[in-house]
Structure formats: C-alpha cells, structure tokens
C-alpha cells in the first residue's frame, strides 16, 4: 500500500502514516521515534495532567552534551497493553512531523518504566490559558496575526501530509517563550476520550461540538476542510483572548444556530478582514472554504500591509456588550452566513 501511495505522491511531499496501519505498533514507534536513555532525563516539576498520567517539565542531555528543557509525559502504572499503544501512538504520529509550528518530539523511553514521551518544552503552556492571562495586552498586528499565521502554517504542513487533526482548538495549541504557537495533541484516542469539550452526538461519536464543522458533527466527515472550520474558531478565540465560543449556549443550540446560518460575531476590536476570513472558514459548503495555504498567504499580506487591519468590525462598545451577554439570536449580534 505504501509503495502505491508514495508512487502517486509528488516527489518531495510526504504522506502521514497512521500507526494503526502497522501490524506491530512497536514497529511504528521504532520507525518514527528515537529511544532515549532514561539516565539523560532530569524531571523537575509537574506542569499538567494528561489523559494517561502526569506531564512534567525537566531537562534532557543531548548526545552533544548540551542540555535542553523538555516536557515529559509519562504513562501511569497499571496500564493495559491497549493504553500503552494509544499513549505511544501520539509519539509515532508526532515523530513524523518536522515543522516550526508543530510540537517537536525529542523521543520516547520504552525500554524501562515509566514509559515516557519527551517533547520540546513550551514555556507559556496552552494558548487558551495564555490568552486569558494576557487579556487585552497584545496588538492585533504584532502578536495576534503572528500567532494565527503560525498556527495556519503548522496546519498547512499537516494538511499537505494528509493529516486531519480533528481537535484543533486554542487549548490544543502550545506557546513557547518567544510566543511561537505550535499545534499539539496528536493521540489516537484523544478526540474520543481526552478532550473535556468533547460531547456525545446522537450517533454515539464524541466530538468537541463548538469547534467542529457541521458535516463532521452530522456524519463524521473529517477532512482538512473541517480542520479549516476549527481554525476559524481558533482565530475567534485568539482575537477574543480566550473567550468561550458561543459563550454559554448549549451544544444543541449551537448546532441549531449554525444550521440556521448564524455565525459568531466579530470579537471586540476585530478588523473586518479577519472576521471575513473567519466567516470564509465557516462556509456551510466545505468546498467553498479556503485552504490553509491561502490563509497563510492572506495573513502574510495583512502583516505586510497593516493599514488593511484598521477598519474594525464593531466600532461601538455597546455592540460588544450585547454580544457578550446576548444570545446568538440577538439582533445584529450574529451575522447570518451568506447563502
Ligand atoms: P496534554 O496531555 O498534551 O493535553 O497535556 C496536558 C497539559 O500539560 C497541557 O494542557 C499543557 O498545559 C501541559 N503541556 C503538555 N505538553 C507541554 C509542553 N510540551 N510544554 C509545556 N506544557 C505542556
């Protein structure tokens, strides 16, 4: 199968290989992740909780003797063979990627316990928390466009490799000390089990409704075009400094409003062009949504021509108050999508 796939791909482009296509999942790990000697890792402190166990920060001594800061995810004791496989699947997916806006895998520890996944350390943690902490502190041009550009560039790389993320959201983007944003969260079971935002649909799938394209909710049509829909939601999260999409509306109401053509309004101080880009990502027909490459180009043009960002979508604070406290149906708070 791979011979066939690589034969039809253009030279230079690579396709992502799903770990489940390996008969022996340990072979996928050996192919895509470097085994790290546990004695070169120094764990320093706990920084989070993952689906399979703690996430810690620490240091890794490279073969060159240079030390780097790393994040260390470990698999808690008492796991089943399937849990071990699912835990390590994240490493065999991440290990296939090499891009400045995708979280970098340093390697894995599988020969001794606990089993660990070592990645680059992202000092500022997840993007949603970071934005809430720095509410209102950045200018659109300096940082927000830069963050959005980085995420779009990472997503272009993934879509070029035919990888569909399915759970693109600010909580799954990590931020480093230079404010570079990187896409993370590549586990196989994660969309189904790990994400607290994921809710069961009538068909039994578990999906983060507010971030997910209608066709993916309705019939599980997950594609790079459904990732684009989620990307539009991430843009909205970034500009609104980590506001919850659709506020406190219920998932059912969100699904209904989207189906009726309503879309999220522009956040406060959002340039018209950026809100228009979001609305393009939220086209009902997935073939009409932009591609990640186009998004990167559009953002680059805006960065080069900051005057294009001057016209703001809501010029009156009163509108914003309506938006924050109102519901989706409030007059002029939510634009019906163009049919
Ligand atoms: P995860 O299991 O990947 O969702 O990780 C749980 C939490 O640990 C995240 O929400 C982050 O706050 C933190 N975390 C995970 N990976 C990293 C990393 N590479 N650098 C810094 N923090 C991380």
Coordinates of C-alpha atoms and ligand atoms in Angstrom, one line a residue:
X1 CA 0.0 0.0 0.0
X2 CA 2.8 2.4 0.9
X3 CA 4.6 1.8 -2.4
X4 CA 1.4 2.7 -4.2
X5 CA 0.8 5.8 -2.0
X6 CA 4.4 7.1 -2.4
X7 CA 4.4 6.4 -6.1
X8 CA 1.4 8.7 -6.7
X9 CA 2.6 11.4 -4.4
X10 CA 4.7 14.2 -5.9
X11 CA 8.4 13.9 -5.1
X12 CA 9.4 15.8 -2.0
X13 CA 5.9 15.6 -0.4
X14 CA 5.4 13.1 2.3
X15 CA 2.2 11.4 3.5
X16 CA 1.5 10.8 7.1
X17 CA 1.2 7.1 8.0
X18 CA -1.4 6.2 10.6
X19 CA 0.1 4.0 13.3
X20 CA -2.8 1.6 13.0
X21 CA -1.7 0.6 9.5
X22 CA 1.2 -1.1 11.2
X23 CA 0.6 -4.7 12.2
X24 CA 3.1 -4.2 15.0
X25 CA 2.6 -0.8 16.7
X26 CA 6.0 -1.1 18.3
X27 CA 7.5 -1.0 14.8
X28 CA 5.8 2.3 14.2
X29 CA 7.4 3.6 17.4
X30 CA 10.8 2.3 16.3
X31 CA 10.4 3.9 12.8
X32 CA 9.3 7.3 14.0
X33 CA 10.6 8.0 17.5
X34 CA 14.1 7.9 18.9
X35 CA 14.6 5.8 22.0
X36 CA 16.1 8.0 24.8
X37 CA 18.2 6.7 27.6
X38 CA 16.3 7.5 30.8
X39 CA 19.5 8.5 32.6
X40 CA 19.8 11.6 30.4
X41 CA 16.4 12.9 31.6
X42 CA 16.0 15.0 34.7
X43 CA 12.4 15.5 35.8
X44 CA 11.9 18.8 37.7
X45 CA 8.2 19.6 38.3
X46 CA 4.7 18.6 37.5
X47 CA 3.1 21.0 35.0
X48 CA -0.1 19.3 34.0
X49 CA -2.3 16.3 33.9
X50 CA -2.6 14.3 30.7
X51 CA -5.0 11.5 29.8
X52 CA -2.5 8.8 30.6
X53 CA -0.6 10.4 33.6
X54 CA 1.3 13.4 34.7
X55 CA 3.0 15.9 32.4
X56 CA 6.3 17.3 33.9
X57 CA 9.0 19.7 32.9
X58 CA 12.6 18.9 33.1
X59 CA 15.9 18.7 31.2
X60 CA 17.3 16.4 28.6
X61 CA 21.0 15.9 28.0
X62 CA 21.6 15.6 24.3
X63 CA 24.4 13.4 22.8
X64 CA 26.2 16.7 22.2
X65 CA 26.1 17.2 26.0
X66 CA 24.0 20.2 25.5
X67 CA 21.0 20.4 27.9
X68 CA 17.6 21.4 26.7
X69 CA 14.3 22.0 28.5
X70 CA 11.7 19.3 27.7
X71 CA 8.1 18.3 28.6
X72 CA 7.8 14.7 29.9
X73 CA 4.6 12.8 29.6
X74 CA 4.5 9.5 31.5
X75 CA 2.2 6.6 31.4
X76 CA 0.9 5.8 34.9
X77 CA 1.4 2.4 36.4
X78 CA -1.3 -0.3 35.9
X79 CA -1.9 0.4 32.2
X80 CA -3.3 -2.1 29.8
X81 CA -1.5 -3.1 26.6
X82 CA -4.1 -1.0 24.6
X83 CA -3.4 2.0 26.8
X84 CA 0.3 1.7 26.2
X85 CA -0.3 1.5 22.5
X86 CA -2.6 4.5 22.5
X87 CA -0.2 6.5 24.6
X88 CA 2.7 5.8 22.3
X89 CA 0.6 6.4 19.2
X90 CA 0.9 10.1 19.9
X91 CA 4.7 9.8 19.6
X92 CA 4.6 7.8 16.4
X93 CA 2.4 10.5 14.9
X94 CA 4.3 13.5 16.2
X95 CA 7.6 11.8 15.2
X96 CA 6.6 12.0 11.5
X97 CA 6.4 15.8 11.6
X98 CA 9.1 18.3 11.3
X99 CA 7.9 21.9 11.3
X100 CA 8.5 25.1 13.4
X101 CA 4.7 25.3 14.2
X102 CA 4.3 21.6 15.2
X103 CA 5.3 20.4 18.6
X104 CA 8.6 18.6 18.3
X105 CA 9.2 15.1 19.6
X106 CA 12.6 14.5 21.2
X107 CA 12.0 10.8 21.7
X108 CA 10.5 8.1 23.9
X109 CA 11.5 5.9 26.8
X110 CA 10.0 2.4 26.2
X111 CA 12.8 0.1 27.5
X112 CA 12.2 0.9 31.1
X113 CA 9.4 2.2 33.3
X114 CA 7.6 4.5 33.4
X115 CA 7.1 4.7 29.7
X116 CA 7.7 8.4 28.7
X117 CA 7.2 10.7 25.7
X118 CA 9.7 13.6 25.6
X119 CA 8.8 16.8 23.6
X120 CA 10.2 20.3 23.4
X121 CA 9.2 22.5 26.4
X122 CA 6.6 25.2 25.7
X123 CA 7.2 27.8 28.5
X124 CA 3.8 29.6 28.1
X125 CA 1.7 26.5 28.2
X126 CA -1.6 26.2 26.3
X127 CA -2.8 29.1 24.2
X128 CA -6.3 29.4 25.7
X129 CA -4.9 29.8 29.2
X130 CA -2.1 32.1 28.0
X131 CA -4.6 34.4 26.2
X132 CA -6.9 34.7 29.2
X133 CA -3.9 35.6 31.4
X134 CA -2.9 38.4 29.0
X135 CA -6.3 39.8 28.2
X136 CA -6.0 42.9 26.0
X137 CA -2.2 43.1 26.2
X138 CA -1.4 42.5 22.5
X139 CA -1.9 44.5 19.4
X140 CA -3.6 42.7 16.5
X141 CA -0.7 43.3 14.2
X142 CA 2.2 42.4 16.5
X143 CA 1.1 39.3 18.0
X144 CA -2.4 38.0 17.2
X145 CA -1.7 37.9 13.5
X146 CA 1.7 36.3 14.2
X147 CA 0.1 33.6 16.3
X148 CA -2.6 33.0 13.8
X149 CA -0.1 32.9 11.0
X150 CA 2.0 30.3 12.9
X151 CA -1.0 28.1 13.6
X152 CA -2.1 28.3 9.9
X153 CA 1.4 27.4 8.7
X154 CA 1.6 24.4 11.0
X155 CA -1.9 23.3 9.8
X156 CA -0.8 23.8 6.1
X157 CA 2.1 21.4 6.8
X158 CA -0.3 18.8 8.4
X159 CA -2.8 19.1 5.6
X160 CA -0.1 18.8 3.0
X161 CA 0.8 15.5 4.7
X162 CA -2.8 14.4 4.6
X163 CA -3.1 14.5 8.3
X164 CA -6.5 15.6 9.7
X165 CA -6.3 16.9 13.2
X166 CA -10.0 16.8 14.3
X167 CA -9.5 18.7 17.5
X168 CA -7.9 22.0 16.6
X169 CA -8.7 24.4 19.4
X170 CA -6.7 27.0 21.4
X171 CA -6.5 24.5 24.3
X172 CA -4.5 22.2 22.0
X173 CA -2.0 24.9 20.8
X174 CA 1.1 25.4 22.9
X175 CA 3.0 28.7 23.2
X176 CA 6.8 29.0 23.8
X177 CA 8.8 31.8 25.4
X178 CA 9.1 33.6 22.0
X179 CA 5.3 33.4 21.7
X180 CA 5.6 30.9 18.8
X181 CA 2.5 28.8 18.6
X182 CA 2.7 25.1 17.9
X183 CA 0.0 22.6 17.1
X184 CA -0.1 19.7 19.6
X185 CA -2.3 16.8 20.8
X186 CA -1.9 14.0 18.3
X187 CA -3.1 11.0 20.2
X188 CA -5.4 8.4 18.6
X189 CA -7.9 8.1 21.3
X190 CA -7.7 11.8 22.4
X191 CA -10.6 13.2 20.4
X192 CA -12.8 10.4 21.7
X193 CA -11.8 10.4 25.4
X194 CA -9.4 13.0 26.5
X195 CA -10.9 16.3 25.5
X196 CA -13.3 17.7 28.2
X197 CA -15.0 19.7 25.5
X198 CA -16.0 16.5 23.6
X199 CA -19.7 15.6 23.9
X200 CA -21.5 12.6 22.6
X201 CA -23.5 13.1 19.5
X202 CA -26.8 11.4 18.7
X203 CA -24.8 8.9 16.6
X204 CA -22.5 8.0 19.5
X205 CA -19.4 9.8 18.4
X206 CA -17.6 12.1 20.9
X207 CA -16.9 15.5 19.4
X208 CA -15.9 19.0 20.6
X209 CA -19.1 20.5 19.1
X210 CA -18.2 24.2 19.2
X211 CA -15.0 23.7 17.2
X212 CA -16.3 21.2 14.7
X213 CA -17.7 21.6 11.2
X214 CA -21.4 20.7 10.7
X215 CA -20.6 17.8 8.3
X216 CA -18.2 16.3 10.8
X217 CA -20.8 16.5 13.5
X218 CA -23.6 15.2 11.3
X219 CA -21.9 12.4 9.5
X220 CA -18.2 12.3 10.7
X221 CA -16.9 13.8 7.6
X222 CA -13.5 14.9 9.0
X223 CA -11.2 16.4 6.4
X224 CA -8.7 19.3 6.1
X225 CA -11.8 21.4 5.3
X226 CA -13.3 20.5 8.7
X227 CA -10.0 21.5 10.2
X228 CA -10.4 24.8 8.5
X229 CA -13.7 25.4 10.2
X230 CA -12.0 24.7 13.6
X231 CA -9.2 27.0 12.5
X232 CA -11.8 29.8 12.1
X233 CA -12.9 29.2 15.7
X234 CA -9.3 29.3 16.9
X235 CA -9.0 32.7 15.1
X236 CA -12.0 33.9 17.0
X237 CA -10.6 32.5 20.3
X238 CA -7.3 34.4 19.7
X239 CA -8.8 37.7 18.9
X240 CA -11.2 37.5 21.8
X241 CA -8.4 36.5 24.2
X242 CA -9.7 33.0 25.0
X243 CA -13.4 33.7 25.2
X244 CA -15.5 30.6 25.0
X245 CA -17.0 30.2 21.5
X246 CA -20.8 30.7 21.6
X247 CA -20.4 31.6 25.3
X248 CA -22.8 29.6 27.5
X249 CA -25.1 28.4 24.7
X250 CA -25.8 24.7 24.9
X251 CA -24.3 22.4 22.3
X252 CA -27.7 21.7 20.9
X253 CA -28.4 25.4 20.5
X254 CA -25.0 25.9 18.8
X255 CA -25.8 23.1 16.3
X256 CA -29.2 24.6 15.6
X257 CA -28.0 28.2 15.2
X258 CA -25.2 27.1 12.8
X259 CA -27.7 25.1 10.7
X260 CA -29.9 28.2 10.5
X261 CA -27.0 30.2 9.1
X262 CA -25.9 32.1 12.2
X263 CA -22.2 32.6 12.8
X264 CA -20.1 34.0 15.7
X265 CA -19.9 37.8 15.5
X266 CA -16.6 39.7 15.4
X267 CA -14.9 40.0 18.8
X268 CA -14.2 43.5 20.2
X269 CA -11.6 45.4 18.1
X270 CA -11.5 42.7 15.4
X271 CA -10.5 44.0 12.0
X272 CA -13.2 43.4 9.4
X273 CA -10.8 41.5 7.2
X274 CA -10.1 38.9 10.0
X275 CA -13.8 38.4 10.7
X276 CA -14.4 37.9 7.0
X277 CA -11.6 35.3 7.0
X278 CA -13.4 33.5 9.9
X279 CA -16.7 33.7 8.0
X280 CA -15.0 32.1 5.0
X281 CA -13.8 29.3 7.2
X282 CA -17.4 28.8 8.3
X283 CA -18.9 28.4 4.9
X284 CA -21.6 25.7 5.1
X285 CA -20.3 24.1 1.9
X286 CA -16.8 22.7 2.7
X287 CA -15.5 23.1 -0.9
X288 CA -16.0 26.9 -0.6
X289 CA -13.8 27.2 2.5
X290 CA -10.3 28.5 2.0
X291 CA -7.3 26.1 2.1
X292 CA -4.6 26.5 4.8
X293 CA -2.1 27.7 2.1
X294 CA -4.5 30.5 1.2
X295 CA -4.9 31.5 4.8
X296 CA -1.1 31.8 5.3
X297 CA -0.9 33.9 2.2
X298 CA -3.8 36.2 3.2
X299 CA -2.3 36.7 6.7
X300 CA 1.1 37.4 5.2
X301 CA -0.4 40.1 3.1
X302 CA -2.2 41.6 6.1
X303 CA 1.1 41.6 8.1
X304 CA 2.9 43.4 5.2
X305 CA 0.1 45.9 4.9
X306 CA -1.1 46.8 8.4
X307 CA -3.4 49.5 7.1
X308 CA -5.7 46.8 5.9
X309 CA -6.4 46.0 9.6
X310 CA -7.5 49.4 10.5
X311 CA -11.2 49.1 9.7
X312 CA -12.8 47.4 12.7
X313 CA -15.9 45.2 12.6
X314 CA -17.7 46.6 15.6
X315 CA -16.9 50.2 16.3
X316 CA -19.3 50.6 19.2
X317 CA -18.7 49.2 22.6
X318 CA -22.5 48.8 23.1
X319 CA -22.5 46.1 20.4
X320 CA -19.9 44.2 22.3
X321 CA -21.9 44.3 25.5
X322 CA -24.9 42.9 23.5
X323 CA -22.6 40.2 22.1
X324 CA -21.2 39.1 25.4
X325 CA -24.4 39.0 27.3
X326 CA -26.8 38.3 24.5
X327 CA -27.6 35.0 22.8
X328 CA -26.9 34.0 19.2
X329 CA -30.3 35.3 18.0
X330 CA -29.9 38.9 19.4
X331 CA -30.4 41.3 16.5
X332 CA -27.2 42.3 14.8
X333 CA -25.0 40.4 17.2
X334 CA -24.6 37.4 14.9
X335 CA -24.4 37.6 11.2
X336 CA -26.4 35.1 9.2
X337 CA -23.9 33.5 6.8
X338 CA -24.2 34.5 3.1
X339 CA -26.2 31.9 1.3
Ligands
LIG1 P1 -1.9 17.0 27.2 O1 -2.0 15.7 27.8 O2 -1.0 17.0 25.9 O3 -3.2 17.7 26.9 O4 -1.1 17.9 28.2 C1 -1.7 18.4 29.4 C2 -1.2 19.8 29.8 O5 0.2 19.7 30.0 C3 -1.4 20.8 28.7 O6 -2.6 21.4 28.8 C4 -0.2 21.8 29.0 O7 -0.6 22.7 29.9 C5 0.8 20.9 29.5 N1 1.8 20.5 28.5 C6 1.7 19.5 27.6 N2 2.8 19.4 26.8 C7 3.5 20.5 27.1 C8 4.8 21.0 26.6 N3 5.4 20.5 25.5 N4 5.3 22.1 27.1 C9 4.6 22.7 28.2 N5 3.5 22.3 28.7 C10 2.9 21.2 28.2

